[in-house]
Amino acid sequence: MTGTERFILIGCLLQGALGGEWAVWMPQSIEALNGSCVLIPCRFDIPALHDKHLGASVSGIWRKSTGTGPVVFNSSTAETKPEQNKIKGTLIGKLQNKTCTTILDSFPSSYSDRYFFRLESQTALKYTFDTSVIINVQDSPPKPKLTPEKVEVMEGTSVSLSCSAAAPCPQLPPNLTWTPRLSDSVDQLQENE
């Protein structure tokens, strides 16, 4: 085995031993409703040598526009000094479990932009992930989706229709009311997460 081959082999072994890479997973874009909350599903991975920094002092930060843009939410001040956050919210994920899911409250339409997640601890961990989520704020909720859109029905036969609506804010789920035109009977109503 040549010196180069040994170097590559040792490098591969070390990479496997040290664990993951810096990576974050979140949707590419989210539709939010002006003045409502928005849920950002989020999880991350970091190299194993930094796992020890995911203690109680670690905080999750959301930056607007760029990775170095203004801080709009910092989980370390969310409860003790909420006025320091431009947008109030709650980090509902557990950073120790590498989940960074966040709910941002009263999201204003002027904040439609790209958002970056940052980990920061009082020790040595300070890292902004390259992947971002685009949050598009709408003034009115999207129309509910009826499936199938068009259906031919013979008189006296039953038909199955499905109606769904997006729920960007889990604290304010949409309220759909089904009112059949021909009778007052509804076979089944189901609420999904």
PDB file of C-alpha atoms in Angstrom:
ATOM      1  CA  MET A   1       0.000   0.000   0.000  1.00  0.00           C
ATOM      2  CA  THR A   2       1.439   3.365  -1.022  1.00  0.00           C
ATOM      3  CA  GLY A   3       1.570   6.406   1.245  1.00  0.00           C
ATOM      4  CA  THR A   4      -1.231   8.079  -0.722  1.00  0.00           C
ATOM      5  CA  GLU A   5      -3.486   5.026  -0.379  1.00  0.00           C
ATOM      6  CA  ARG A   6      -2.824   4.896   3.379  1.00  0.00           C
ATOM      7  CA  PHE A   7      -3.624   8.610   3.702  1.00  0.00           C
ATOM      8  CA  ILE A   8      -6.953   8.201   1.866  1.00  0.00           C
ATOM      9  CA  LEU A   9      -7.854   5.108   3.933  1.00  0.00           C
ATOM     10  CA  ILE A  10      -7.073   6.860   7.237  1.00  0.00           C
ATOM     11  CA  GLY A  11      -9.065   9.921   6.111  1.00  0.00           C
ATOM     12  CA  CYS A  12     -12.098   7.775   5.289  1.00  0.00           C
ATOM     13  CA  LEU A  13     -11.874   5.944   8.623  1.00  0.00           C
ATOM     14  CA  LEU A  14     -11.590   9.192  10.561  1.00  0.00           C
ATOM     15  CA  GLN A  15     -14.579  10.689   8.750  1.00  0.00           C
ATOM     16  CA  GLY A  16     -16.696   7.682   9.722  1.00  0.00           C
ATOM     17  CA  ALA A  17     -15.458   7.781  13.333  1.00  0.00           C
ATOM     18  CA  LEU A  18     -16.053  11.500  13.782  1.00  0.00           C
ATOM     19  CA  GLY A  19     -19.701  11.305  12.728  1.00  0.00           C
ATOM     20  CA  GLY A  20     -21.947  13.550  10.661  1.00  0.00           C
ATOM     21  CA  GLU A  21     -21.410  16.663   8.677  1.00  0.00           C
ATOM     22  CA  TRP A  22     -22.880  20.128   9.101  1.00  0.00           C
ATOM     23  CA  ALA A  23     -26.363  19.773   7.573  1.00  0.00           C
ATOM     24  CA  VAL A  24     -29.881  21.042   8.184  1.00  0.00           C
ATOM     25  CA  TRP A  25     -33.177  19.758   6.784  1.00  0.00           C
ATOM     26  CA  MET A  26     -36.202  22.017   6.382  1.00  0.00           C
ATOM     27  CA  PRO A  27     -38.726  22.714   3.611  1.00  0.00           C
ATOM     28  CA  GLN A  28     -37.497  24.805   0.672  1.00  0.00           C
ATOM     29  CA  SER A  29     -40.462  27.133   1.121  1.00  0.00           C
ATOM     30  CA  ILE A  30     -43.441  27.640   3.431  1.00  0.00           C
ATOM     31  CA  GLU A  31     -46.649  29.594   2.868  1.00  0.00           C
ATOM     32  CA  ALA A  32     -47.611  31.663   5.910  1.00  0.00           C
ATOM     33  CA  LEU A  33     -50.692  33.743   6.653  1.00  0.00           C
ATOM     34  CA  ASN A  34     -50.188  37.408   7.541  1.00  0.00           C
ATOM     35  CA  GLY A  35     -50.508  37.906  11.313  1.00  0.00           C
ATOM     36  CA  SER A  36     -50.697  34.179  12.049  1.00  0.00           C
ATOM     37  CA  CYS A  37     -47.999  31.851  13.276  1.00  0.00           C
ATOM     38  CA  VAL A  38     -45.845  29.700  11.025  1.00  0.00           C
ATOM     39  CA  LEU A  39     -44.353  26.280  11.802  1.00  0.00           C
ATOM     40  CA  ILE A  40     -40.863  25.603  10.427  1.00  0.00           C
ATOM     41  CA  PRO A  41     -40.108  21.852  10.578  1.00  0.00           C
ATOM     42  CA  CYS A  42     -36.360  21.561  11.090  1.00  0.00           C
ATOM     43  CA  ARG A  43     -33.674  19.041  12.041  1.00  0.00           C
ATOM     44  CA  PHE A  44     -29.899  19.135  11.778  1.00  0.00           C
ATOM     45  CA  ASP A  45     -26.714  17.137  12.035  1.00  0.00           C
ATOM     46  CA  ILE A  46     -23.292  18.250  13.211  1.00  0.00           C
ATOM     47  CA  PRO A  47     -19.909  16.549  13.454  1.00  0.00           C
ATOM     48  CA  ALA A  48     -19.879  14.248  16.508  1.00  0.00           C
ATOM     49  CA  LEU A  49     -17.037  16.156  18.163  1.00  0.00           C
ATOM     50  CA  HIS A  50     -19.481  19.089  18.654  1.00  0.00           C
ATOM     51  CA  ASP A  51     -22.257  16.998  20.254  1.00  0.00           C
ATOM     52  CA  LYS A  52     -20.915  17.906  23.715  1.00  0.00           C
ATOM     53  CA  HIS A  53     -21.868  21.557  23.019  1.00  0.00           C
ATOM     54  CA  LEU A  54     -25.564  20.702  22.658  1.00  0.00           C
ATOM     55  CA  GLY A  55     -26.186  21.224  26.360  1.00  0.00           C
ATOM     56  CA  ALA A  56     -28.543  23.568  28.160  1.00  0.00           C
ATOM     57  CA  SER A  57     -26.648  26.669  27.033  1.00  0.00           C
ATOM     58  CA  VAL A  58     -27.155  26.070  23.298  1.00  0.00           C
ATOM     59  CA  SER A  59     -29.637  28.302  21.490  1.00  0.00           C
ATOM     60  CA  GLY A  60     -31.347  28.240  18.118  1.00  0.00           C
ATOM     61  CA  ILE A  61     -31.320  31.453  16.121  1.00  0.00           C
ATOM     62  CA  TRP A  62     -33.173  32.417  12.936  1.00  0.00           C
ATOM     63  CA  ARG A  63     -31.591  35.035  10.664  1.00  0.00           C
ATOM     64  CA  LYS A  64     -33.385  36.908   7.887  1.00  0.00           C
ATOM     65  CA  SER A  65     -32.192  37.330   4.268  1.00  0.00           C
ATOM     66  CA  THR A  66     -28.660  35.904   4.618  1.00  0.00           C
ATOM     67  CA  GLY A  67     -26.636  33.766   6.996  1.00  0.00           C
ATOM     68  CA  THR A  68     -25.240  36.979   8.483  1.00  0.00           C
ATOM     69  CA  GLY A  69     -28.510  38.920   8.270  1.00  0.00           C
ATOM     70  CA  PRO A  70     -30.447  40.349  11.201  1.00  0.00           C
ATOM     71  CA  VAL A  71     -31.530  38.012  13.988  1.00  0.00           C
ATOM     72  CA  VAL A  72     -35.329  37.767  14.099  1.00  0.00           C
ATOM     73  CA  PHE A  73     -35.608  35.024  16.730  1.00  0.00           C
ATOM     74  CA  ASN A  74     -33.233  33.712  19.405  1.00  0.00           C
ATOM     75  CA  SER A  75     -34.487  30.840  21.569  1.00  0.00           C
ATOM     76  CA  SER A  76     -32.244  31.868  24.493  1.00  0.00           C
ATOM     77  CA  THR A  77     -34.157  35.146  24.906  1.00  0.00           C
ATOM     78  CA  ALA A  78     -37.634  33.917  23.881  1.00  0.00           C
ATOM     79  CA  GLU A  79     -38.919  33.576  27.450  1.00  0.00           C
ATOM     80  CA  THR A  80     -36.669  35.836  29.528  1.00  0.00           C
ATOM     81  CA  LYS A  81     -36.350  38.823  27.161  1.00  0.00           C
ATOM     82  CA  PRO A  82     -38.961  38.395  24.407  1.00  0.00           C
ATOM     83  CA  GLU A  83     -38.697  42.068  23.451  1.00  0.00           C
ATOM     84  CA  GLN A  84     -35.221  41.350  22.039  1.00  0.00           C
ATOM     85  CA  ASN A  85     -36.745  39.164  19.310  1.00  0.00           C
ATOM     86  CA  LYS A  86     -38.195  40.907  16.245  1.00  0.00           C
ATOM     87  CA  ILE A  87     -40.645  37.990  15.991  1.00  0.00           C
ATOM     88  CA  LYS A  88     -41.900  36.163  19.064  1.00  0.00           C
ATOM     89  CA  GLY A  89     -41.880  32.419  18.899  1.00  0.00           C
ATOM     90  CA  THR A  90     -41.025  29.078  20.443  1.00  0.00           C
ATOM     91  CA  LEU A  91     -38.364  26.561  19.547  1.00  0.00           C
ATOM     92  CA  ILE A  92     -40.442  23.406  20.023  1.00  0.00           C
ATOM     93  CA  GLY A  93     -37.685  21.060  18.872  1.00  0.00           C
ATOM     94  CA  LYS A  94     -35.028  19.815  21.274  1.00  0.00           C
ATOM     95  CA  LEU A  95     -31.581  20.979  20.151  1.00  0.00           C
ATOM     96  CA  GLN A  96     -30.020  18.165  22.198  1.00  0.00           C
ATOM     97  CA  ASN A  97     -31.933  15.751  19.916  1.00  0.00           C
ATOM     98  CA  LYS A  98     -30.881  17.732  16.836  1.00  0.00           C
ATOM     99  CA  THR A  99     -34.370  19.024  16.130  1.00  0.00           C
ATOM    100  CA  CYS A 100     -34.818  22.735  15.517  1.00  0.00           C
ATOM    101  CA  THR A 101     -38.546  22.901  14.687  1.00  0.00           C
ATOM    102  CA  THR A 102     -39.758  26.407  15.482  1.00  0.00           C
ATOM    103  CA  ILE A 103     -43.076  28.252  15.651  1.00  0.00           C
ATOM    104  CA  LEU A 104     -42.843  31.975  14.884  1.00  0.00           C
ATOM    105  CA  ASP A 105     -45.877  33.998  16.045  1.00  0.00           C
ATOM    106  CA  SER A 106     -47.745  36.896  14.412  1.00  0.00           C
ATOM    107  CA  PHE A 107     -45.690  36.665  11.238  1.00  0.00           C
ATOM    108  CA  PRO A 108     -45.945  40.010   9.340  1.00  0.00           C
ATOM    109  CA  SER A 109     -46.294  40.211   5.544  1.00  0.00           C
ATOM    110  CA  SER A 110     -43.251  42.499   5.365  1.00  0.00           C
ATOM    111  CA  TYR A 111     -41.117  39.544   6.524  1.00  0.00           C
ATOM    112  CA  SER A 112     -41.522  37.414   3.394  1.00  0.00           C
ATOM    113  CA  ASP A 113     -37.891  36.391   2.894  1.00  0.00           C
ATOM    114  CA  ARG A 114     -35.256  33.669   3.188  1.00  0.00           C
ATOM    115  CA  TYR A 115     -34.411  32.390   6.708  1.00  0.00           C
ATOM    116  CA  PHE A 116     -31.246  30.674   7.964  1.00  0.00           C
ATOM    117  CA  PHE A 117     -30.846  28.609  11.140  1.00  0.00           C
ATOM    118  CA  ARG A 118     -27.863  29.117  13.468  1.00  0.00           C
ATOM    119  CA  LEU A 119     -26.644  27.121  16.472  1.00  0.00           C
ATOM    120  CA  GLU A 120     -24.844  29.017  19.192  1.00  0.00           C
ATOM    121  CA  SER A 121     -23.575  27.947  22.607  1.00  0.00           C
ATOM    122  CA  GLN A 122     -21.681  29.743  25.348  1.00  0.00           C
ATOM    123  CA  THR A 123     -18.789  27.366  24.717  1.00  0.00           C
ATOM    124  CA  ALA A 124     -17.309  26.807  21.264  1.00  0.00           C
ATOM    125  CA  LEU A 125     -20.298  26.084  19.026  1.00  0.00           C
ATOM    126  CA  LYS A 126     -21.252  28.883  16.631  1.00  0.00           C
ATOM    127  CA  TYR A 127     -22.474  27.784  13.204  1.00  0.00           C
ATOM    128  CA  THR A 128     -24.960  29.090  10.614  1.00  0.00           C
ATOM    129  CA  PHE A 129     -26.210  26.451   8.197  1.00  0.00           C
ATOM    130  CA  ASP A 130     -26.072  27.177   4.454  1.00  0.00           C
ATOM    131  CA  THR A 131     -29.511  25.732   3.690  1.00  0.00           C
ATOM    132  CA  SER A 132     -32.428  28.122   4.143  1.00  0.00           C
ATOM    133  CA  VAL A 133     -36.218  28.226   3.987  1.00  0.00           C
ATOM    134  CA  ILE A 134     -38.188  30.832   2.051  1.00  0.00           C
ATOM    135  CA  ILE A 135     -41.257  32.027   3.936  1.00  0.00           C
ATOM    136  CA  ASN A 136     -43.894  33.602   1.677  1.00  0.00           C
ATOM    137  CA  VAL A 137     -46.532  35.522   3.607  1.00  0.00           C
ATOM    138  CA  GLN A 138     -50.017  35.753   2.073  1.00  0.00           C
ATOM    139  CA  ASP A 139     -52.813  38.127   3.102  1.00  0.00           C
ATOM    140  CA  SER A 140     -55.520  35.481   2.783  1.00  0.00           C
ATOM    141  CA  PRO A 141     -55.474  31.720   3.275  1.00  0.00           C
ATOM    142  CA  PRO A 142     -55.292  29.489   0.218  1.00  0.00           C
ATOM    143  CA  LYS A 143     -58.577  28.041  -1.009  1.00  0.00           C
ATOM    144  CA  PRO A 144     -59.424  24.585   0.300  1.00  0.00           C
ATOM    145  CA  LYS A 145     -58.737  21.755  -2.149  1.00  0.00           C
ATOM    146  CA  LEU A 146     -61.672  19.597  -3.229  1.00  0.00           C
ATOM    147  CA  THR A 147     -60.863  16.143  -4.611  1.00  0.00           C
ATOM    148  CA  PRO A 148     -61.956  15.186  -7.198  1.00  0.00           C
ATOM    149  CA  GLU A 149     -62.419  18.674  -8.666  1.00  0.00           C
ATOM    150  CA  LYS A 150     -65.162  17.566 -11.055  1.00  0.00           C
ATOM    151  CA  VAL A 151     -67.265  14.444 -10.829  1.00  0.00           C
ATOM    152  CA  GLU A 152     -70.336  13.213 -12.692  1.00  0.00           C
ATOM    153  CA  VAL A 153     -72.913  11.702 -10.384  1.00  0.00           C
ATOM    154  CA  MET A 154     -75.976   9.700 -11.263  1.00  0.00           C
ATOM    155  CA  GLU A 155     -79.054  10.440  -9.175  1.00  0.00           C
ATOM    156  CA  GLY A 156     -79.357   7.964  -6.331  1.00  0.00           C
ATOM    157  CA  THR A 157     -75.681   6.975  -6.276  1.00  0.00           C
ATOM    158  CA  SER A 158     -73.247   7.959  -3.594  1.00  0.00           C
ATOM    159  CA  VAL A 159     -70.139  10.018  -4.177  1.00  0.00           C
ATOM    160  CA  SER A 160     -66.992  10.405  -2.147  1.00  0.00           C
ATOM    161  CA  LEU A 161     -65.408  13.857  -1.968  1.00  0.00           C
ATOM    162  CA  SER A 162     -62.427  15.036   0.010  1.00  0.00           C
ATOM    163  CA  CYS A 163     -61.764  18.594   1.128  1.00  0.00           C
ATOM    164  CA  SER A 164     -58.430  19.695   2.600  1.00  0.00           C
ATOM    165  CA  ALA A 165     -56.829  22.962   3.665  1.00  0.00           C
ATOM    166  CA  ALA A 166     -53.250  23.892   4.490  1.00  0.00           C
ATOM    167  CA  ALA A 167     -52.475  24.614   8.141  1.00  0.00           C
ATOM    168  CA  PRO A 168     -49.237  26.649   8.405  1.00  0.00           C
ATOM    169  CA  CYS A 169     -50.005  27.475  12.053  1.00  0.00           C
ATOM    170  CA  PRO A 170     -50.687  24.438  14.268  1.00  0.00           C
ATOM    171  CA  GLN A 171     -52.129  26.669  16.987  1.00  0.00           C
ATOM    172  CA  LEU A 172     -54.824  27.970  14.597  1.00  0.00           C
ATOM    173  CA  PRO A 173     -55.931  25.012  12.447  1.00  0.00           C
ATOM    174  CA  PRO A 174     -58.405  25.753   9.648  1.00  0.00           C
ATOM    175  CA  ASN A 175     -62.053  25.147  10.337  1.00  0.00           C
ATOM    176  CA  LEU A 176     -63.804  23.526   7.378  1.00  0.00           C
ATOM    177  CA  THR A 177     -67.572  23.212   7.349  1.00  0.00           C
ATOM    178  CA  TRP A 178     -69.216  20.791   4.941  1.00  0.00           C
ATOM    179  CA  THR A 179     -72.739  21.742   3.909  1.00  0.00           C
ATOM    180  CA  PRO A 180     -74.267  19.293   1.405  1.00  0.00           C
ATOM    181  CA  ARG A 181     -76.816  20.897  -0.927  1.00  0.00           C
ATOM    182  CA  LEU A 182     -79.208  17.994  -1.354  1.00  0.00           C
ATOM    183  CA  SER A 183     -79.409  16.587   2.153  1.00  0.00           C
ATOM    184  CA  ASP A 184     -78.099  17.132   5.617  1.00  0.00           C
ATOM    185  CA  SER A 185     -76.283  13.824   5.836  1.00  0.00           C
ATOM    186  CA  VAL A 186     -72.515  13.658   5.977  1.00  0.00           C
ATOM    187  CA  ASP A 187     -70.916  10.224   6.031  1.00  0.00           C
ATOM    188  CA  GLN A 188     -67.516  11.014   7.490  1.00  0.00           C
ATOM    189  CA  LEU A 189     -65.495  13.975   8.700  1.00  0.00           C
ATOM    190  CA  GLN A 190     -61.831  13.433   9.446  1.00  0.00           C
ATOM    191  CA  GLU A 191     -59.188  15.770  10.820  1.00  0.00           C
ATOM    192  CA  ASN A 192     -55.573  15.036   9.866  1.00  0.00           C
ATOM    193  CA  GLU A 193     -52.361  16.458  11.274  1.00  0.00           C
TER     194      GLU A 193
END
